């Protein structure tokens, strides 16, 4: 049967766990820190902040990014803000309230101790980022401004215009840059992880491929941190950047790290719909638009009149109709599913009938065009640039899109994966958001892991290893991993089939989106699980990669990433099939309340599913970590 | 609503590596939706090339929503193409018409060597930030965030400068290959804020001197401002110039003997 | 054609730890591009001052021969008898020459730097958005003005290329006559007019640009910077161009 996982949660009352952990944790003497080497893969919020802080403490740090510069990481694209329990607005916020909101938002599928720690350090994050010069929005008196966000009844979101992620990432990047300048961090850019190496059951290092020269080399260290982001691009079309991928996490999984809750993916309701078949990605429009916009579709699927000519009685303001008290501000998953149902019924709008209207006509009439322009001007401009329509005249078209993945590498309280010495931080791990992430919490988690958690917990692992040599990169395990990686990439080049990696990515993405997207059913998932392996076989036979492996080759890079998406896709579907309940972002049609809300099964599924590699994702073993709730009451999540 | 453009002629710079001399090659895209973004048009062309067994065109891109700063391209002689305050990734084909001839070149500067085809190495920007584009603040030691009130106009103008995405369009567009807009935007962002005062003059000095190792000089053409996808004003260059002068004077008096 | 990747592939670290070479302050400042731009701006201010005063001084021409020649005598006798005649004028000339030399040296080294900053030009045509003729032709207008100044000295200071007067000799002190004789030759007048238009174009960008280079930038006066540049350029060009026109039209010297 399945192994029980030890999450190493410290004993004691919830509010004291983190402080008592910090008091008891083993420390490394400042002069000894330089004897330890830590590899950090990824330089987004979590990676850059971890690398900078570890170097500042005195560890030797090697940071790897496949981008040209650490500043490109996709953390940069977060728009809305970052939560923190500062209670600067005096509206009753507290660490406990942030903790509770996050647990509830995650539909009671996250670990209490982790979430409480996150809420505790959220306060330090804001102090830290302000000290670094992040230009958060201010009130006229010069103090920090806050706004409210979904899933909370207090104003606790700090923001820097619509570019909070950018500003926070630049803050962390600048700290990393400082350490690079001072010689505390060695930066390897345009270098992609292709394998993780373990020696005697511990993480020993990584194998990377230099994207410019194609050279495969090994790097050894005492500990390895994976801060490699989420896997939303498994759907092909998502709001993720083009190069976001699961490869690093997946390679770690294949070396023994458990992959937790892969079926927990988040769909964001307000994205610009796909406009043609060649579309490469979807663009998110801030959720704040729903404060003033009204969502509707024509009542008749055969509607052919111009928008302005459709009379009120032929419009269906379905969110206002279905959820009268929340109306257009219904939570992300609920409004996403409502849109999907109407589009599936043929009531969609736009040339491909694949969107719903977000209409500002009433807001403009009520507030005047100037107020609307002031509130949303930059978003309207962005929409016009992409969609080519002026949203002041024609309603915006929106549709849900994959946006964030709550699942990821399983980690314990110390953020260590099931491989000793291998850590996962930020979106790459599964730890804090449960089955659904609240807005403005992703930035908080990335920075919390990197600045305030890992620097403590890594010391606890390293301290007993003092004077223990790093395994040599000539160790047979490294050599074998290098050889396997070289063969894998040579293999893609040698298939000589007819289809490009992008073609396969689009196809695999479509299957995962159709059957493991916003709504999942048993039949659908089974269908996906029969189609995916077949398509994967075709991939292995019919892939075509042009160019060579000895110079920069984006087609080849893509092939490796798509390969891993195939395997992950199967695991996502298996996880979704096994989880016979609905919770947060995982909605199984069979398990819903009469009102169409997610219906959890706390008796059977109040646990984390942590999958163990067995050589094939179709036969991966499902392990369980029971979730224990001592401080919150497992209620039905209701926003009515 | 969506129309299709026909017979787009593309003259694209191909270069196998840093040592190769490179040349323009001409490609034709028979038909493309005007809803497609410029980069999607290149994706589509690459798909065709792969189908034909040819090597895909290498170009930098990532977020495709105008914020990561990875995309580049000199399109018809303009950095990021013909649409103002827009990065290449948000340029759409509806800006062009059927039969158009579009010339695409990599950004050219000594500090931005070509890696392959349209991709260049912009690491020099990182070197500038590493030399002083930060506020030293040890993790964990920060005072309460509301301890220092920052007037809203100051915070706003720091934010205006901080909006830089580090794409390098300023260097590409500058007739002199100067990076003053990039460098000064970071200097302005940090030097305007109260938190940045302790290192203000050292920052201005070391960043500007690091910039000098790689880039040309500013002669106030203003092309950088016109090309900037984030519309950063050349006012920041004046600010950095003033701070550099003060740094030179102040440093000699007080801190340069360290 | 090839642009070479600066370093071998490998990790980047310790990029900001190199110790700086210490140099005397002024040399240190002048060693950077921004420092050279200060020099361009400051010497530019000095030279603008000269050009403006030179033009104003020459307006004496319209008052007649006696006033003009007296003005020349006055310049020679500046601060006389504190200093012997001509000394102050030579000091001023020395200052001017130094400024010209520095202005040219800074311009030359910045141009070299800029060429090195883009060794491989764009292979397709650039489509400039805001760079104007003035900003892009500074080095050409500058060189033209320099050549003109040399001609101007040969013509009116040393008389080498001036026509000799009725007495068969170039007499430096007969400023009024020298000017009239020179401008009566229409090609000389034309060259003079063209060179002054070049000077005006140079000033139009230079004056605006010096505000930026010096970091004089404030919302309180930014909107005036372009107007000041246009104003100074116009005054200098109109004043200077009026002289040959007046001579050719017979208003002066007729």
mmCIF file of N, CA and C in Angstrom, chain B residues 46-133:
data_model
loop_
_atom_site.group_PDB
_atom_site.id
_atom_site.type_symbol
_atom_site.label_atom_id
_atom_site.label_comp_id
_atom_site.label_asym_id
_atom_site.label_seq_id
_atom_site.Cartn_x
_atom_site.Cartn_y
_atom_site.Cartn_z
ATOM 1 N N UNK B 46 8.219 29.556 -38.931
ATOM 2 C CA UNK B 46 9.120 28.513 -38.445
ATOM 3 C C UNK B 46 8.533 27.121 -38.616
ATOM 4 N N UNK B 47 7.218 27.006 -38.364
ATOM 5 C CA UNK B 47 6.549 25.722 -38.585
ATOM 6 C C UNK B 47 6.742 25.275 -40.028
ATOM 7 N N UNK B 48 6.556 26.236 -40.939
ATOM 8 C CA UNK B 48 6.743 25.924 -42.365
ATOM 9 C C UNK B 48 8.170 25.475 -42.625
ATOM 10 N N UNK B 49 9.122 26.198 -42.047
ATOM 11 C CA UNK B 49 10.524 25.868 -42.275
ATOM 12 C C UNK B 49 10.832 24.464 -41.767
ATOM 13 N N UNK B 50 10.291 24.139 -40.587
ATOM 14 C CA UNK B 50 10.556 22.809 -40.029
ATOM 15 C C UNK B 50 9.938 21.746 -40.934
ATOM 16 N N UNK B 51 8.713 22.029 -41.405
ATOM 17 C CA UNK B 51 8.063 21.085 -42.319
ATOM 18 C C UNK B 51 8.919 20.874 -43.569
ATOM 19 N N UNK B 52 9.551 21.953 -44.021
ATOM 20 C CA UNK B 52 10.409 21.843 -45.203
ATOM 21 C C UNK B 52 11.790 21.287 -44.868
ATOM 22 N N UNK B 53 11.991 20.902 -43.607
ATOM 23 C CA UNK B 53 13.284 20.340 -43.224
ATOM 24 C C UNK B 53 14.367 21.384 -43.007
ATOM 25 N N UNK B 54 13.964 22.645 -42.907
ATOM 26 C CA UNK B 54 14.968 23.691 -42.707
ATOM 27 C C UNK B 54 15.028 24.105 -41.245
ATOM 28 N N UNK B 55 16.119 24.756 -40.888
ATOM 29 C CA UNK B 55 16.288 25.172 -39.507
ATOM 30 C C UNK B 55 15.419 26.396 -39.207
ATOM 31 N N UNK B 56 14.761 26.349 -38.070
ATOM 32 C CA UNK B 56 13.883 27.453 -37.689
ATOM 33 C C UNK B 56 14.712 28.711 -37.391
ATOM 34 N N UNK B 57 14.065 29.863 -37.572
ATOM 35 C CA UNK B 57 14.724 31.139 -37.286
ATOM 36 C C UNK B 57 14.768 31.341 -35.780
ATOM 37 N N UNK B 58 15.948 31.674 -35.283
ATOM 38 C CA UNK B 58 16.106 31.861 -33.837
ATOM 39 C C UNK B 58 15.773 33.306 -33.470
ATOM 40 N N UNK B 59 14.866 33.479 -32.535
ATOM 41 C CA UNK B 59 14.597 34.830 -32.026
ATOM 42 C C UNK B 59 14.208 34.741 -30.564
ATOM 43 N N UNK B 60 14.537 35.758 -29.810
ATOM 44 C CA UNK B 60 14.246 35.779 -28.379
ATOM 45 C C UNK B 60 12.807 36.204 -28.127
ATOM 46 N N UNK B 61 12.145 35.520 -27.219
ATOM 47 C CA UNK B 61 10.773 35.900 -26.862
ATOM 48 C C UNK B 61 10.420 35.104 -25.642
ATOM 49 N N UNK B 62 9.487 35.599 -24.843
ATOM 50 C CA UNK B 62 9.038 34.742 -23.747
ATOM 51 C C UNK B 62 7.616 35.036 -23.308
ATOM 52 N N UNK B 63 7.389 36.129 -22.568
ATOM 53 C CA UNK B 63 6.067 36.270 -21.940
ATOM 54 C C UNK B 63 4.987 36.614 -22.946
ATOM 55 N N UNK B 64 5.367 37.296 -24.011
ATOM 56 C CA UNK B 64 4.432 37.734 -25.048
ATOM 57 C C UNK B 64 3.311 38.612 -24.498
ATOM 58 N N UNK B 65 3.561 39.262 -23.391
ATOM 59 C CA UNK B 65 2.593 40.269 -22.963
ATOM 60 C C UNK B 65 3.289 41.576 -22.597
ATOM 61 N N UNK B 66 4.483 41.759 -23.140
ATOM 62 C CA UNK B 66 5.121 43.068 -23.051
ATOM 63 C C UNK B 66 5.763 43.414 -21.733
ATOM 64 N N UNK B 67 6.089 42.420 -20.916
ATOM 65 C CA UNK B 67 6.617 42.768 -19.601
ATOM 66 C C UNK B 67 7.984 42.150 -19.312
ATOM 67 N N UNK B 68 8.318 41.023 -19.953
ATOM 68 C CA UNK B 68 9.563 40.353 -19.557
ATOM 69 C C UNK B 68 10.776 40.980 -20.227
ATOM 70 N N UNK B 69 10.566 41.643 -21.373
ATOM 71 C CA UNK B 69 11.679 42.310 -22.042
ATOM 72 C C UNK B 69 12.577 41.374 -22.835
ATOM 73 N N UNK B 70 12.130 40.151 -23.072
ATOM 74 C CA UNK B 70 12.984 39.213 -23.799
ATOM 75 C C UNK B 70 12.966 39.475 -25.304
ATOM 76 N N UNK B 71 11.823 39.899 -25.837
ATOM 77 C CA UNK B 71 11.741 40.027 -27.291
ATOM 78 C C UNK B 71 12.489 41.272 -27.761
ATOM 79 N N UNK B 72 12.865 41.251 -29.016
ATOM 80 C CA UNK B 72 13.653 42.366 -29.541
ATOM 81 C C UNK B 72 13.205 42.647 -30.977
ATOM 82 N N UNK B 73 14.099 42.651 -31.904
ATOM 83 C CA UNK B 73 13.888 42.798 -33.347
ATOM 84 C C UNK B 73 13.806 44.251 -33.844
ATOM 85 N N UNK B 74 14.602 44.488 -34.859
ATOM 86 C CA UNK B 74 14.549 45.739 -35.595
ATOM 87 C C UNK B 74 13.620 45.467 -36.767
ATOM 88 N N UNK B 75 12.447 46.063 -36.753
ATOM 89 C CA UNK B 75 11.462 45.772 -37.797
ATOM 90 C C UNK B 75 11.317 47.009 -38.670
ATOM 91 N N UNK B 76 11.625 46.862 -39.934
ATOM 92 C CA UNK B 76 11.605 47.994 -40.864
ATOM 93 C C UNK B 76 12.318 49.219 -40.293
ATOM 94 N N UNK B 77 13.476 49.000 -39.726
ATOM 95 C CA UNK B 77 14.291 50.116 -39.260
ATOM 96 C C UNK B 77 13.874 50.715 -37.941
ATOM 97 N N UNK B 78 12.893 50.097 -37.276
ATOM 98 C CA UNK B 78 12.480 50.617 -35.968
ATOM 99 C C UNK B 78 12.586 49.524 -34.911
ATOM 100 N N UNK B 79 13.144 49.882 -33.765
ATOM 101 C CA UNK B 79 13.230 48.916 -32.678
ATOM 102 C C UNK B 79 11.822 48.590 -32.192
ATOM 103 N N UNK B 80 11.493 47.319 -32.113
ATOM 104 C CA UNK B 80 10.152 46.840 -31.734
ATOM 105 C C UNK B 80 9.090 47.199 -32.773
ATOM 106 N N UNK B 81 9.494 47.647 -33.939
ATOM 107 C CA UNK B 81 8.524 47.852 -35.005
ATOM 108 C C UNK B 81 7.751 49.148 -34.932
ATOM 109 N N UNK B 82 6.766 49.268 -35.816
ATOM 110 C CA UNK B 82 6.149 50.569 -36.056
ATOM 111 C C UNK B 82 5.174 51.071 -35.000
ATOM 112 N N UNK B 83 4.783 50.276 -34.040
ATOM 113 C CA UNK B 83 3.801 50.772 -33.082
ATOM 114 C C UNK B 83 4.498 51.333 -31.854
ATOM 115 N N UNK B 84 4.156 52.576 -31.525
ATOM 116 C CA UNK B 84 4.783 53.235 -30.375
ATOM 117 C C UNK B 84 4.420 52.540 -29.071
ATOM 118 N N UNK B 85 5.295 52.662 -28.106
ATOM 119 C CA UNK B 85 5.124 52.128 -26.755
ATOM 120 C C UNK B 85 4.618 50.682 -26.747
ATOM 121 N N UNK B 86 5.133 49.903 -27.667
ATOM 122 C CA UNK B 86 4.705 48.516 -27.774
ATOM 123 C C UNK B 86 5.922 47.651 -28.054
ATOM 124 N N UNK B 87 6.083 46.605 -27.267
ATOM 125 C CA UNK B 87 7.177 45.669 -27.538
ATOM 126 C C UNK B 87 6.769 44.768 -28.702
ATOM 127 N N UNK B 88 7.758 44.199 -29.373
ATOM 128 C CA UNK B 88 7.483 43.364 -30.546
ATOM 129 C C UNK B 88 6.404 42.322 -30.283
ATOM 130 N N UNK B 89 6.396 41.760 -29.081
ATOM 131 C CA UNK B 89 5.455 40.673 -28.800
ATOM 132 C C UNK B 89 4.015 41.149 -28.803
ATOM 133 N N UNK B 90 3.791 42.454 -28.657
ATOM 134 C CA UNK B 90 2.405 42.920 -28.675
ATOM 135 C C UNK B 90 2.060 43.643 -29.971
ATOM 136 N N UNK B 91 3.002 43.596 -30.898
ATOM 137 C CA UNK B 91 2.723 44.149 -32.220
ATOM 138 C C UNK B 91 1.880 43.110 -32.966
ATOM 139 N N UNK B 92 0.846 43.565 -33.636
ATOM 140 C CA UNK B 92 -0.012 42.607 -34.340
ATOM 141 C C UNK B 92 0.026 42.829 -35.846
ATOM 142 N N UNK B 93 -0.327 41.795 -36.577
ATOM 143 C CA UNK B 93 -0.216 41.855 -38.032
ATOM 144 C C UNK B 93 -1.189 42.855 -38.645
ATOM 145 N N UNK B 94 -2.207 43.253 -37.870
ATOM 146 C CA UNK B 94 -3.128 44.226 -38.446
ATOM 147 C C UNK B 94 -2.462 45.577 -38.686
ATOM 148 N N UNK B 95 -1.247 45.741 -38.155
ATOM 149 C CA UNK B 95 -0.488 46.958 -38.450
ATOM 150 C C UNK B 95 0.109 46.925 -39.856
ATOM 151 N N UNK B 96 0.033 45.765 -40.510
ATOM 152 C CA UNK B 96 0.629 45.627 -41.838
ATOM 153 C C UNK B 96 -0.478 45.326 -42.843
ATOM 154 N N UNK B 97 -0.123 45.402 -44.127
ATOM 155 C CA UNK B 97 -1.143 45.062 -45.103
ATOM 156 C C UNK B 97 -0.616 43.997 -46.068
ATOM 157 N N UNK B 98 -1.531 43.440 -46.831
ATOM 158 C CA UNK B 98 -1.161 42.393 -47.778
ATOM 159 C C UNK B 98 -0.058 42.886 -48.702
ATOM 160 N N UNK B 99 0.852 41.982 -49.017
ATOM 161 C CA UNK B 99 1.913 42.328 -49.959
ATOM 162 C C UNK B 99 3.048 43.120 -49.336
ATOM 163 N N UNK B 100 2.944 43.368 -48.036
ATOM 164 C CA UNK B 100 3.980 44.182 -47.385
ATOM 165 C C UNK B 100 5.323 43.472 -47.410
ATOM 166 N N UNK B 101 6.389 44.270 -47.519
ATOM 167 C CA UNK B 101 7.726 43.712 -47.353
ATOM 168 C C UNK B 101 8.239 44.159 -45.998
ATOM 169 N N UNK B 102 8.608 43.199 -45.179
ATOM 170 C CA UNK B 102 9.033 43.516 -43.813
ATOM 171 C C UNK B 102 10.481 43.057 -43.639
ATOM 172 N N UNK B 103 11.327 43.988 -43.221
ATOM 173 C CA UNK B 103 12.731 43.652 -43.006
ATOM 174 C C UNK B 103 12.972 43.477 -41.510
ATOM 175 N N UNK B 104 13.539 42.335 -41.146
ATOM 176 C CA UNK B 104 13.773 42.068 -39.724
ATOM 177 C C UNK B 104 15.258 41.831 -39.492
ATOM 178 N N UNK B 105 15.789 42.616 -38.588
ATOM 179 C CA UNK B 105 17.211 42.547 -38.303
ATOM 180 C C UNK B 105 17.408 42.409 -36.806
ATOM 181 N N UNK B 106 18.518 41.824 -36.386
ATOM 182 C CA UNK B 106 18.775 41.799 -34.936
ATOM 183 C C UNK B 106 19.209 43.180 -34.468
ATOM 184 N N UNK B 107 19.179 43.371 -33.156
ATOM 185 C CA UNK B 107 19.689 44.614 -32.626
ATOM 186 C C UNK B 107 21.198 44.615 -32.743
ATOM 187 N N UNK B 108 21.727 45.761 -33.115
ATOM 188 C CA UNK B 108 23.166 45.801 -33.359
ATOM 189 C C UNK B 108 23.849 46.772 -32.419
ATOM 190 N N UNK B 109 24.807 46.230 -31.690
ATOM 191 C CA UNK B 109 25.658 47.041 -30.818
ATOM 192 C C UNK B 109 26.812 46.152 -30.426
ATOM 193 N N UNK B 110 27.956 46.759 -30.203
ATOM 194 C CA UNK B 110 29.113 45.967 -29.815
ATOM 195 C C UNK B 110 28.828 45.196 -28.532
ATOM 196 N N UNK B 111 28.052 45.827 -27.649
ATOM 197 C CA UNK B 111 27.766 45.188 -26.367
ATOM 198 C C UNK B 111 26.677 44.126 -26.475
ATOM 199 N N UNK B 112 26.016 44.059 -27.620
ATOM 200 C CA UNK B 112 24.957 43.064 -27.837
ATOM 201 C C UNK B 112 25.371 42.113 -28.964
ATOM 202 N N UNK B 113 26.399 41.301 -28.760
ATOM 203 C CA UNK B 113 26.824 40.443 -29.867
ATOM 204 C C UNK B 113 25.714 39.468 -30.288
ATOM 205 N N UNK B 114 25.680 39.181 -31.569
ATOM 206 C CA UNK B 114 24.657 38.270 -32.081
ATOM 207 C C UNK B 114 25.025 36.841 -31.685
ATOM 208 N N UNK B 115 24.054 36.142 -31.113
ATOM 209 C CA UNK B 115 24.270 34.738 -30.757
ATOM 210 C C UNK B 115 23.939 33.871 -31.962
ATOM 211 N N UNK B 116 22.782 34.125 -32.519
ATOM 212 C CA UNK B 116 22.368 33.392 -33.718
ATOM 213 C C UNK B 116 21.162 34.113 -34.320
ATOM 214 N N UNK B 117 21.122 34.178 -35.615
ATOM 215 C CA UNK B 117 20.023 34.824 -36.333
ATOM 216 C C UNK B 117 19.643 36.173 -35.702
ATOM 217 N N UNK B 118 18.454 36.188 -35.057
ATOM 218 C CA UNK B 118 17.954 37.462 -34.537
ATOM 219 C C UNK B 118 18.180 37.607 -33.031
ATOM 220 N N UNK B 119 18.887 36.654 -32.459
ATOM 221 C CA UNK B 119 19.061 36.653 -31.007
ATOM 222 C C UNK B 119 20.396 37.292 -30.633
ATOM 223 N N UNK B 120 20.349 38.215 -29.681
ATOM 224 C CA UNK B 120 21.589 38.852 -29.247
ATOM 225 C C UNK B 120 21.783 38.641 -27.744
ATOM 226 N N UNK B 121 23.011 38.880 -27.307
ATOM 227 C CA UNK B 121 23.353 38.705 -25.899
ATOM 228 C C UNK B 121 23.335 40.068 -25.207
ATOM 229 N N UNK B 122 22.391 40.240 -24.297
ATOM 230 C CA UNK B 122 22.256 41.540 -23.634
ATOM 231 C C UNK B 122 22.820 41.529 -22.215
ATOM 232 N N UNK B 123 23.748 40.610 -21.945
ATOM 233 C CA UNK B 123 24.255 40.484 -20.568
ATOM 234 C C UNK B 123 24.890 41.766 -20.051
ATOM 235 N N UNK B 124 25.340 42.628 -20.958
ATOM 236 C CA UNK B 124 25.962 43.874 -20.495
ATOM 237 C C UNK B 124 25.021 44.641 -19.563
ATOM 238 N N UNK B 125 23.733 44.534 -19.800
ATOM 239 C CA UNK B 125 22.759 45.184 -18.914
ATOM 240 C C UNK B 125 22.862 44.628 -17.489
ATOM 241 N N UNK B 126 23.034 43.307 -17.405
ATOM 242 C CA UNK B 126 23.156 42.697 -16.077
ATOM 243 C C UNK B 126 24.407 43.213 -15.371
ATOM 244 N N UNK B 127 25.484 43.392 -16.149
ATOM 245 C CA UNK B 127 26.727 43.868 -15.542
ATOM 246 C C UNK B 127 26.510 45.270 -14.951
ATOM 247 N N UNK B 128 25.719 46.078 -15.639
ATOM 248 C CA UNK B 128 25.458 47.432 -15.131
ATOM 249 C C UNK B 128 24.689 47.369 -13.811
ATOM 250 N N UNK B 129 23.659 46.517 -13.772
ATOM 251 C CA UNK B 129 22.888 46.394 -12.524
ATOM 252 C C UNK B 129 23.784 45.844 -11.410
ATOM 253 N N UNK B 130 24.601 44.857 -11.762
ATOM 254 C CA UNK B 130 25.480 44.274 -10.742
ATOM 255 C C UNK B 130 26.433 45.304 -10.146
ATOM 256 N N UNK B 131 26.761 46.334 -10.930
ATOM 257 C CA UNK B 131 27.722 47.308 -10.431
ATOM 258 C C UNK B 131 27.110 48.290 -9.429
ATOM 259 N N UNK B 132 25.787 48.317 -9.324
ATOM 260 C CA UNK B 132 25.228 49.251 -8.340
ATOM 261 C C UNK B 132 23.722 49.455 -8.425
ATOM 262 N N UNK B 133 23.057 48.718 -9.301
ATOM 263 C CA UNK B 133 21.612 48.925 -9.493
ATOM 264 C C UNK B 133 20.777 48.211 -8.445
#
